[in-house]
Coordinates of C-alpha atoms in Angstrom, one line a residue:
X24 CA -1.4 12.9 -13.6
X25 CA 0.0 16.2 -12.5
X26 CA 0.9 16.2 -8.8
X27 CA -0.2 19.8 -8.2
X28 CA -3.8 19.1 -9.0
X29 CA -4.7 17.2 -5.9
X30 CA -4.3 18.0 -2.3
X31 CA -3.4 14.5 -1.2
X32 CA -2.3 11.7 -3.4
X33 CA -0.8 8.2 -3.6
X34 CA 0.4 6.9 -6.9
X35 CA -2.6 5.3 -8.6
X36 CA -4.6 5.6 -5.3
X37 CA -8.1 4.5 -5.9
X38 CA -9.6 6.8 -3.3
X39 CA -9.1 10.1 -5.2
X40 CA -10.7 10.1 -8.7
X41 CA -8.3 12.1 -10.9
X42 CA -11.1 13.9 -12.7
X43 CA -12.5 15.5 -9.5
X44 CA -13.8 18.9 -10.4
X45 CA -12.6 22.1 -8.8
X46 CA -14.0 25.5 -8.8
X47 CA -12.3 26.2 -12.1
X48 CA -14.1 23.3 -13.9
X49 CA -16.3 24.6 -16.7
X50 CA -20.0 24.0 -16.4
X51 CA -21.3 20.9 -18.3
X52 CA -23.5 21.2 -21.3
X53 CA -26.7 20.6 -19.3
X54 CA -29.7 22.7 -18.3
X55 CA -29.0 24.5 -15.0
X56 CA -30.4 27.3 -12.9
X57 CA -28.4 30.5 -12.6
X58 CA -28.6 33.0 -9.8
X59 CA -30.6 35.4 -11.9
X60 CA -33.4 32.8 -12.4
X61 CA -34.1 32.3 -8.7
X62 CA -36.9 34.7 -8.8
X63 CA -38.8 33.0 -11.7
X64 CA -42.4 31.9 -11.0
X65 CA -42.7 28.4 -9.8
X66 CA -38.9 28.1 -9.1
X67 CA -38.1 26.0 -6.0
X68 CA -34.6 26.9 -4.6
X69 CA -32.1 24.1 -4.4
X70 CA -31.1 22.9 -1.0
X71 CA -28.3 20.6 0.1
X72 CA -30.8 17.9 0.8
X73 CA -32.5 18.1 -2.6
X74 CA -29.1 17.9 -4.4
X75 CA -28.1 14.9 -2.3
X76 CA -31.3 13.1 -3.2
X77 CA -30.7 13.7 -6.9
X78 CA -27.1 12.6 -6.6
X79 CA -28.1 9.4 -4.8
X80 CA -30.4 8.5 -7.6
X81 CA -27.7 9.2 -10.2
X82 CA -25.3 6.9 -8.4
X83 CA -27.8 4.0 -8.5
X84 CA -28.5 4.6 -12.2
X85 CA -24.9 4.8 -13.2
X86 CA -23.9 1.5 -11.5
X87 CA -26.9 -0.3 -12.9
X88 CA -26.3 1.1 -16.4
X89 CA -22.9 -0.7 -16.6
X90 CA -24.3 -3.9 -15.0
X91 CA -23.0 -3.5 -11.5
X92 CA -25.0 -3.8 -8.4
X93 CA -25.8 -0.4 -7.0
X94 CA -24.1 0.3 -3.7
X95 CA -26.1 0.9 -0.6
X96 CA -26.5 4.4 0.7
X97 CA -24.7 4.5 4.1
X98 CA -25.6 7.0 6.8
X99 CA -22.1 7.1 8.2
X100 CA -20.5 7.8 4.9
X101 CA -23.1 10.4 4.2
X102 CA -22.2 12.2 7.4
X103 CA -18.5 12.0 6.4
X104 CA -19.3 13.3 2.9
X105 CA -21.2 16.3 4.4
X106 CA -18.3 17.2 6.6
X107 CA -15.9 17.0 3.7
X108 CA -18.1 19.1 1.6
X109 CA -18.1 21.8 4.2
X110 CA -14.4 21.6 4.5
X111 CA -14.0 21.7 0.7
X112 CA -15.3 25.3 0.8
X113 CA -13.0 26.4 3.6
X114 CA -10.1 24.2 4.4
X115 CA -8.9 22.2 1.4
X116 CA -10.1 24.6 -1.3
X117 CA -8.7 22.7 -4.3
X118 CA -8.6 19.0 -5.2
X119 CA -9.5 16.1 -3.0
X120 CA -8.8 15.7 0.7
X121 CA -5.6 13.9 1.7
X122 CA -6.1 10.4 3.1
X123 CA -5.5 11.6 6.7
X124 CA -8.3 14.1 6.4
X125 CA -10.5 11.6 4.6
X126 CA -9.8 8.9 7.3
X127 CA -10.6 11.3 10.1
X128 CA -14.0 12.3 8.6
X129 CA -14.9 8.7 7.9
X130 CA -13.8 7.4 11.3
X131 CA -15.5 10.2 13.2
X132 CA -18.8 9.4 11.4
X133 CA -18.7 5.9 12.8
X134 CA -17.5 4.1 9.6
X135 CA -14.3 2.1 9.3
X136 CA -13.6 1.9 5.6
X137 CA -9.9 2.3 5.2
X138 CA -9.6 4.2 1.8
X139 CA -12.9 5.1 0.2
X140 CA -12.7 6.8 -3.2
X141 CA -13.6 10.5 -3.0
X142 CA -15.0 12.7 -5.7
X143 CA -15.1 16.4 -4.9
X144 CA -17.0 19.0 -7.0
X145 CA -17.0 22.7 -6.3
X146 CA -19.2 25.3 -8.0
X147 CA -19.7 29.1 -7.9
X148 CA -23.5 28.6 -8.3
X149 CA -25.5 26.2 -6.1
X150 CA -27.2 24.3 -8.9
X151 CA -24.0 23.8 -10.8
X152 CA -22.6 21.4 -8.2
X153 CA -25.3 18.7 -8.7
X154 CA -25.6 19.4 -12.4
X155 CA -21.9 18.8 -12.8
X156 CA -22.2 15.6 -10.9
X157 CA -25.2 14.4 -13.0
X158 CA -23.0 14.8 -16.1
X159 CA -20.3 12.5 -14.6
X160 CA -20.2 8.8 -15.6
X161 CA -16.7 7.9 -14.5
X162 CA -17.2 6.8 -10.9
X163 CA -18.7 3.4 -11.6
X164 CA -15.7 1.6 -13.1
X165 CA -14.8 -0.2 -9.8
X166 CA -17.0 -2.2 -7.5
X167 CA -18.5 -0.4 -4.4
X168 CA -20.8 -1.8 -1.8
X169 CA -21.6 1.4 0.1
X170 CA -21.6 5.1 -0.7
X171 CA -22.4 8.5 0.8
X172 CA -23.2 11.9 -0.8
X173 CA -22.8 15.2 1.0
X174 CA -23.6 18.7 -0.2
X175 CA -22.7 22.0 1.5
X176 CA -23.5 25.6 0.6
X177 CA -21.5 28.7 1.6
X178 CA -22.9 31.9 0.3
X179 CA -23.4 31.4 -3.5
X180 CA -20.8 28.6 -3.6
X181 CA -21.5 24.9 -3.3
X182 CA -19.5 21.7 -2.9
X183 CA -20.6 18.1 -3.5
X184 CA -18.6 15.1 -2.2
X185 CA -19.2 11.4 -3.1
X186 CA -17.6 8.7 -1.1
X187 CA -17.5 5.1 -2.5
X188 CA -16.3 2.1 -0.4
X189 CA -16.1 -1.6 -1.1
X190 CA -16.6 -2.6 2.5
X191 CA -14.3 -5.5 3.6
X192 CA -15.6 -6.0 7.2
X193 CA -18.6 -5.2 9.3
X194 CA -17.8 -3.9 12.8
X195 CA -20.0 -3.5 15.8
X196 CA -20.3 0.1 17.0
X197 CA -17.1 1.3 18.8
X198 CA -16.6 4.7 20.5
X199 CA -14.3 7.1 18.7
X200 CA -13.5 9.1 21.9
X201 CA -12.7 7.9 25.3
X202 CA -12.6 10.1 28.4
X203 CA -9.7 8.5 30.3
X204 CA -6.7 6.2 29.9
X205 CA -6.3 2.8 31.5
X206 CA -9.4 1.4 29.9
X207 CA -9.9 -1.6 27.6
X208 CA -12.6 -1.8 25.0
X209 CA -13.7 -4.8 22.9
X210 CA -13.9 -4.5 19.2
X211 CA -15.9 -7.2 17.4
X212 CA -16.8 -7.8 13.8
X213 CA -16.8 -10.1 10.8
X214 CA -14.9 -10.2 7.5
X215 CA -16.6 -10.0 4.2
X216 CA -15.8 -12.9 1.9
X217 CA -13.3 -13.8 0.4
X218 CA -11.2 -12.2 3.2
X219 CA -10.0 -14.5 5.9
X220 CA -7.5 -14.7 8.8
X221 CA -8.3 -11.5 10.7
X222 CA -5.6 -9.8 12.7
X223 CA -6.0 -6.7 14.8
X224 CA -3.4 -4.0 15.3
X225 CA -3.3 -0.8 17.3
X226 CA -1.0 2.1 16.7
X227 CA -0.2 4.0 19.9
X228 CA 0.2 7.8 20.2
X229 CA 4.0 7.3 20.1
X230 CA 3.8 5.5 16.8
X231 CA 4.5 2.0 18.1
X232 CA 2.3 -0.7 16.6
X233 CA 1.1 -3.7 18.7
X234 CA -0.6 -6.8 17.6
X235 CA -3.7 -7.5 19.7
X236 CA -4.6 -11.2 20.4
X237 CA -8.0 -12.3 19.3
X238 CA -10.2 -13.2 22.2
X239 CA -12.8 -14.9 20.1
X240 CA -12.5 -16.3 16.6
X241 CA -15.1 -19.0 16.1
X242 CA -13.7 -22.0 14.1
X243 CA -14.9 -21.9 10.5
X244 CA -16.3 -18.4 10.6
X245 CA -15.1 -14.9 9.8
X246 CA -16.1 -13.5 13.2
X247 CA -13.5 -12.0 15.5
X248 CA -13.2 -10.0 18.7
X249 CA -10.1 -8.3 20.4
X250 CA -9.7 -6.4 23.6
X251 CA -8.0 -3.1 22.8
X252 CA -5.8 -1.4 25.5
X253 CA -5.7 2.4 25.8
X254 CA -2.9 3.1 28.2
X255 CA -2.1 6.8 27.6
X256 CA -3.8 9.9 26.3
X257 CA -3.6 10.8 22.6
X258 CA -4.7 9.5 19.2
X259 CA -4.8 5.7 18.4
X260 CA -5.3 4.0 15.0
X261 CA -7.0 0.6 15.0
X262 CA -6.7 -1.7 12.0
X263 CA -8.2 -5.0 11.1
X264 CA -5.9 -6.8 8.6
X265 CA -7.0 -9.8 6.7
X266 CA -5.8 -12.0 3.8
X267 CA -7.5 -11.8 0.4
X268 CA -6.8 -13.3 -3.0
X269 CA -4.0 -10.8 -3.6
X270 CA -2.4 -11.1 -0.1
X271 CA -2.8 -9.1 3.1
X272 CA -4.9 -5.9 3.1
X273 CA -6.4 -3.5 5.6
X274 CA -10.1 -4.5 6.0
X275 CA -11.1 -1.8 8.5
X276 CA -9.5 1.3 10.0
X277 CA -10.7 3.8 12.5
X278 CA -9.2 6.4 14.9
X279 CA -9.8 6.7 18.6
X280 CA -9.0 9.8 20.7
X281 CA -8.3 9.2 24.4
X282 CA -8.5 12.3 26.6
X283 CA -8.9 15.9 25.3
X284 CA -8.4 16.5 21.6
X285 CA -6.2 19.3 20.5
X286 CA -7.3 21.8 18.0
X287 CA -6.7 20.5 14.5
X288 CA -4.2 23.1 13.5
X289 CA -2.2 22.7 16.7
X290 CA -2.2 18.9 16.3
X291 CA -1.0 19.0 12.8
X292 CA 1.7 21.5 13.6
X293 CA 3.2 19.3 16.3
X294 CA 2.8 16.1 14.4
X295 CA 4.2 16.9 11.0
X296 CA 8.0 17.2 10.5
X297 CA 9.2 20.4 8.8
X298 CA 12.8 19.4 7.9
X299 CA 14.2 16.5 5.8
X300 CA 16.1 15.0 8.8
X301 CA 13.0 15.1 11.0
X302 CA 10.8 13.6 8.2
X303 CA 13.3 10.8 7.6
X304 CA 13.5 9.9 11.3
X305 CA 9.7 9.9 11.7
X306 CA 9.0 7.9 8.6
X307 CA 11.7 5.4 9.3
X308 CA 10.3 4.8 12.8
X309 CA 6.7 4.3 11.4
X310 CA 8.0 1.8 8.8
X311 CA 10.0 -0.2 11.3
X312 CA 7.2 -0.1 14.0
X313 CA 4.9 -1.7 11.4
X314 CA 7.4 -4.4 10.6
X315 CA 8.1 -5.1 14.3
X316 CA 4.4 -5.6 14.9
X317 CA 4.4 -8.2 12.1
X318 CA 7.6 -9.9 13.3
X319 CA 9.6 -8.8 10.3
X320 CA 13.2 -7.6 10.4
X321 CA 13.7 -3.8 10.6
X322 CA 15.0 -2.0 7.5
X323 CA 18.3 -0.1 7.6
X324 CA 18.5 3.4 6.1
X325 CA 20.9 3.5 3.2
X326 CA 22.7 6.7 2.1
X327 CA 22.5 5.8 -1.6
X328 CA 18.8 5.1 -1.4
X329 CA 18.3 8.3 0.5
X330 CA 20.0 10.2 -2.3
X331 CA 17.9 8.5 -5.0
X332 CA 14.6 9.1 -3.1
X333 CA 15.4 12.8 -2.3
X334 CA 16.4 13.4 -5.9
X335 CA 13.2 12.0 -7.2
X336 CA 11.0 13.9 -4.8
X337 CA 12.8 17.1 -5.7
X338 CA 12.4 16.4 -9.4
X339 CA 8.7 15.8 -9.1
X340 CA 8.2 19.1 -7.2
X341 CA 10.4 21.0 -9.7
X342 CA 8.9 19.5 -12.9
X343 CA 5.3 19.3 -11.6
X344 CA 4.5 15.6 -12.1
X345 CA 3.6 12.7 -9.8
X346 CA 4.3 9.1 -10.8
X347 CA 6.7 6.2 -10.9
X348 CA 7.6 7.0 -14.5
X349 CA 9.2 10.3 -15.1
X350 CA 8.4 12.5 -18.1
X351 CA 11.6 11.2 -19.9
X352 CA 10.3 7.6 -19.4
X353 CA 12.8 6.7 -16.7
X354 CA 11.8 4.3 -13.9
X355 CA 13.3 3.3 -10.5
X356 CA 15.6 0.9 -12.2
X357 CA 17.3 3.7 -14.0
X358 CA 17.4 5.9 -11.0
X359 CA 19.3 3.4 -9.0
X360 CA 23.1 3.5 -9.5
X361 CA 24.4 1.4 -12.4
X362 CA 25.7 -1.9 -11.2
X363 CA 23.6 -1.8 -8.1
X364 CA 23.5 -5.1 -6.2
X365 CA 19.9 -5.7 -5.7
X366 CA 17.5 -8.5 -6.5
X367 CA 14.3 -6.7 -5.7
X368 CA 13.5 -3.0 -5.4
X369 CA 10.3 -1.2 -4.6
X370 CA 9.1 2.4 -4.5
X371 CA 6.3 4.2 -2.8
X372 CA 5.1 7.7 -3.6
X373 CA 2.9 9.9 -1.5
X374 CA 1.7 13.5 -1.6
X375 CA -0.1 15.3 1.2
X376 CA 0.1 18.3 3.5
X377 CA 3.0 16.7 5.4
X378 CA 5.3 13.7 5.3
X379 CA 3.5 11.7 7.9
X380 CA 0.1 12.4 6.2
X381 CA 1.6 11.2 3.0
X382 CA 3.0 8.1 4.7
X383 CA -0.3 7.4 6.4
X384 CA -1.8 7.1 2.9
X385 CA 1.0 4.8 1.8
X386 CA 0.6 2.6 4.9
X387 CA -3.1 2.0 4.3
X388 CA -3.0 1.4 0.6
X389 CA -2.7 -2.4 -0.1
X390 CA -0.2 -2.1 -3.0
X391 CA 2.1 0.3 -1.1
X392 CA 1.7 -1.6 2.1
X393 CA 3.0 -4.7 0.3
X394 CA 6.4 -2.9 -0.2
X395 CA 6.5 -1.9 3.5
X396 CA 5.9 -5.5 4.5
X397 CA 8.1 -7.3 2.0
X398 CA 10.3 -9.7 4.0
X399 CA 13.0 -9.7 1.3
X400 CA 13.7 -5.9 1.7
X401 CA 16.4 -5.0 4.1
X402 CA 17.4 -1.4 3.2
X403 CA 15.4 1.8 2.7
X404 CA 15.8 5.4 1.8
X405 CA 13.3 8.3 2.2
X406 CA 13.3 11.6 0.5
X407 CA 10.9 14.6 1.0
X408 CA 10.4 17.7 -1.0
X409 CA 8.6 20.5 0.8
X410 CA 6.7 23.1 -1.2
X411 CA 3.8 25.5 -1.3
X412 CA 0.9 25.0 -3.7
X413 CA -1.8 27.7 -3.8
X414 CA -0.4 28.9 -0.4
X415 CA -0.8 25.6 1.2
X416 CA 1.9 23.3 2.6
X417 CA 2.6 20.2 0.5
X418 CA 5.1 17.3 0.9
X419 CA 6.2 15.0 -1.9
X420 CA 7.4 11.7 -0.3
X421 CA 9.5 9.0 -2.0
X422 CA 10.3 5.7 -0.3
X423 CA 12.7 3.3 -1.9
X424 CA 13.4 -0.3 -0.8
X425 CA 16.0 -2.8 -1.8
X426 CA 17.0 -6.3 -0.8
X427 CA 20.7 -5.3 -0.8
X428 CA 22.6 -2.2 -0.1
X429 CA 23.7 -0.4 -3.3
X430 CA 27.1 0.3 -1.9
X431 CA 27.7 -3.1 -0.3
X432 CA 30.9 -4.9 -1.0
X433 CA 30.9 -8.3 -2.8
X434 CA 30.0 -11.1 -0.4
X435 CA 32.9 -13.1 1.0
X436 CA 31.2 -16.4 0.8
X437 CA 28.2 -16.1 -1.6
X438 CA 27.4 -19.8 -1.5
X439 CA 27.0 -19.7 2.2
X440 CA 24.8 -16.7 1.8
X441 CA 22.4 -18.6 -0.4
X442 CA 22.2 -21.5 2.1
X443 CA 21.6 -19.1 5.0
X444 CA 18.8 -17.4 3.0
X445 CA 17.2 -20.8 2.3
X446 CA 17.5 -21.7 6.0
X447 CA 15.8 -18.5 7.1
X448 CA 13.0 -18.8 4.6
X449 CA 12.3 -22.4 5.7
X450 CA 12.2 -21.4 9.3
X451 CA 9.8 -18.5 8.5
X452 CA 7.6 -21.1 6.8
X453 CA 7.9 -23.3 9.9
X454 CA 9.3 -26.2 7.8
X455 CA 12.1 -28.6 8.8
X456 CA 15.6 -27.5 7.7
X457 CA 16.9 -28.9 4.4
X458 CA 20.0 -31.2 4.4
X459 CA 22.8 -30.0 2.3
X460 CA 23.8 -32.6 -0.3
X461 CA 27.3 -32.5 -2.0
X462 CA 26.0 -34.7 -4.8
X463 CA 23.2 -32.2 -5.6
X464 CA 25.7 -29.3 -5.2
X465 CA 27.9 -30.7 -7.9
X466 CA 25.0 -31.1 -10.3
X467 CA 23.8 -27.6 -9.5
X468 CA 27.2 -26.0 -10.0
X469 CA 27.6 -27.6 -13.5
X470 CA 24.1 -26.5 -14.3
X471 CA 24.8 -22.9 -13.3
X472 CA 28.0 -22.8 -15.4
X473 CA 26.3 -24.1 -18.5
X474 CA 23.4 -21.6 -18.1
X475 CA 25.8 -18.7 -17.9
X476 CA 27.7 -19.9 -20.9
X477 CA 24.5 -20.2 -22.9
X478 CA 23.1 -16.9 -21.4
X479 CA 19.9 -18.8 -20.7
X480 CA 18.7 -19.5 -17.1
X481 CA 16.5 -22.6 -17.2
X482 CA 15.5 -25.6 -15.2
X483 CA 17.0 -27.7 -18.0
X484 CA 20.5 -27.3 -19.3
X485 CA 20.5 -28.9 -22.8
X486 CA 22.3 -32.1 -21.6
X487 CA 21.2 -35.4 -23.3
X488 CA 19.8 -36.7 -20.0
X489 CA 17.2 -34.6 -18.2
X490 CA 18.4 -33.1 -15.0
X491 CA 15.9 -35.0 -12.8
X492 CA 17.3 -38.3 -14.1
X493 CA 20.8 -37.3 -13.1
X494 CA 19.4 -36.4 -9.6
X495 CA 17.9 -39.9 -9.3
X496 CA 21.2 -41.4 -10.4
X497 CA 23.2 -39.7 -7.6
X498 CA 20.3 -40.1 -5.0
X499 CA 18.7 -43.5 -5.7
X500 CA 16.3 -43.0 -2.8
X501 CA 14.9 -39.7 -4.1
X502 CA 11.3 -39.8 -5.2
X503 CA 11.0 -36.3 -6.6
X504 CA 13.4 -33.6 -7.8
X505 CA 12.8 -29.9 -8.7
X506 CA 15.1 -27.1 -9.8
X507 CA 14.9 -23.3 -9.2
X508 CA 17.1 -20.9 -11.2
X509 CA 17.8 -17.3 -10.3
X510 CA 20.0 -14.5 -11.8
X511 CA 20.6 -12.1 -8.9
X512 CA 22.7 -9.3 -7.7
X513 CA 22.7 -10.4 -4.1
X514 CA 23.0 -14.2 -3.5
X515 CA 21.7 -13.7 0.1
X516 CA 18.4 -12.4 -1.0
X517 CA 17.0 -15.0 -3.4
X518 CA 13.2 -15.0 -3.5
X519 CA 11.0 -17.7 -2.1
X520 CA 9.8 -20.4 -4.4
X521 CA 7.2 -23.2 -4.5
X522 CA 10.0 -25.8 -4.3
X523 CA 11.4 -24.2 -1.1
X524 CA 7.9 -24.2 0.5
X525 CA 7.3 -27.9 -0.3
X526 CA 7.4 -29.8 3.0
X527 CA 8.4 -33.1 1.4
X528 CA 11.6 -31.7 0.0
X529 CA 14.4 -32.8 2.4
X530 CA 17.7 -32.4 0.4
X531 CA 19.2 -29.3 -1.3
X532 CA 22.2 -28.5 -3.4
X533 CA 23.2 -25.0 -4.6
X534 CA 25.4 -24.2 -7.5
X535 CA 26.6 -20.6 -8.1
X536 CA 28.8 -18.8 -10.6
X537 CA 29.3 -15.1 -11.1
X538 CA 29.8 -13.6 -14.5
X539 CA 28.7 -11.2 -17.2
X540 CA 25.7 -11.6 -19.5
X541 CA 24.3 -9.6 -22.5
X542 CA 20.8 -10.3 -21.2
X543 CA 21.3 -9.7 -17.5
X544 CA 24.2 -7.4 -17.1
X545 CA 27.6 -7.4 -15.5
X546 CA 28.7 -9.2 -12.4
X547 CA 25.4 -11.1 -11.7
X548 CA 25.2 -14.4 -9.8
X549 CA 23.7 -17.3 -11.6
X550 CA 22.2 -19.6 -9.0
X551 CA 20.8 -23.1 -9.5
X552 CA 19.0 -24.7 -6.5
X553 CA 18.2 -28.4 -6.8
X554 CA 15.7 -29.9 -4.3
X555 CA 15.0 -33.6 -3.7
X556 CA 12.5 -35.5 -1.7
X557 CA 14.3 -38.5 -0.3
X558 CA 12.4 -41.5 1.1

C-alpha cells in the first residue's frame, strides 16, 4: 500500500479500506446518468437521500450474498457519514479521513465505535458516486453489526461515505459537550459478548490518563457504570476497555468538550507538534500516560531506537511507501543494530496530518495498543517525518519498542537478573514468590550447557533419564516438575510462561550460559528454568 494514497493511515488498519475511490477513480462499467441527460423526459434527478437509500440496500445485499448477517443501519453513524461526505468535498479532498477526524465525526453524532471502517468515494458527476459504490463488492469481508451511509453534493461533484462498525458495547446517551467544569457525569452501558471485564479511562486535556472506578458492575453481567470527573475546560477522551479472546481492546470511545470549543484549525495548530523534538516529547508523554493509568512501568527513550525510528520514517516518506516491510524486504529485525540485546521488539506505524493524530490512531487500534501496553517493553524510540502531500501537512510516525536497550552493557550478574524478572512477574500475577533451589539450579545449569552444545533449546536434553525424573530424585517431595527454555539477548527480560503462572509451583532453579550459536546468533543467553511443586 502506498502511503501517499490515504490521508490518515495505520499499518493494516481495518478502518480505512485501501481501495477507497478518489475523484481520479475511473467510472465503473455500469449504466449511469451524465449531466447531459438530466433534461431527458421522465428523468428524476438524483438526490443525496435517494443515493443513500440505494447504497443501504446494496450493503444489505452484499453481506447476505456472502452469508453474513447484514448490519443494522444506524442513525448516529449515518449522521457521521453525512458530515464526512461533506468534508470529503472540502477539507480532506483525497483519500480517507484520518482516525482523529473520523473519531470526531462519530463521537459528535452520538456513537462511540472506536475505529469504524471508512470507505470514501468522490465523483465529478452526482450519479457516479452511487454507481461506483454499487459496483463495489469488497466491503463485506469482515463482520459488521452497524453501518451508516452519507452522501453530499457540492455543485456537480458528489461524495459517498460508508461507515462500518462491529459494535463492542452499548452505551446509554451521554452529552458530548458540557458548559462548565467541576461537574461529574455518569456513563453506563453493557459489553457485547464475548467481551468481559470493563474498565473506564478518561484522558484529560493535558494528556494524563486516569482510570475511573466502576460504581456499578452487577455480578455475572456485562453491565457497568462509572462517574466521570470533568475538572477543567478542554477536550476529554473517554474509553471503555474490555478483555476479548485476543486480549484487551477498546470497546467504546467518545470525545467530550468542556467549555467553549476552539475553531478546528486553531485547535489543530496548537495541538500538533511541528518539530521532531516537540513530537517526540508529546508522543512519549502520551505513551507513558497510558502506561501509568494501567499501572505499567514507564518506557525510557533510547537514542539508538530514536535513530532507527527516524531513519525508517524518513525512508517511507522519501520512497513513498507505508508498511513494516520495506521495498527491499527488510523488517524491524534488520533495522535494529547487529548484535542488539533484545528479547522482544515491536513497531507501530501511523500516518496522519500530525504526529499526535497519527498516535491517536495507534493508541486506539487493538494490535498497536498491544505494543504500547506490553509489560516486557522497557525502552522506546520515536521518529517523525514531516512532509506535504497535495499541499496538505502529513506526518509519518514510527514507534519502536524493545525489552532491552540496544546500547546497554552486558549485565554484571545475569543469573540474578533472571531471578529478579521471575519475582516481578509472579508479583504482577499476585502469586506467592518462588523459593530458589540449589538442587534445581544445578540441574538447570547442566541442561543449559548441553542445549548450547547441541544448538537445540528443548525441555529435554538427550540424557538417558528424563529431566523430570532427575528433579524427583533431588526433590523427593516434589509432585510435579516443568521446564521452560529461552534463548535471549537480555536475561532480565524473559517472557512469561504457563509454568511461571502456575500457583502450585513453589520451587525454582535457573541455569544460564552465554555463547554463540549458528541458529540463534552470537552472544545469546541460553536459559533453563525448572519449576517444581513441592508437597
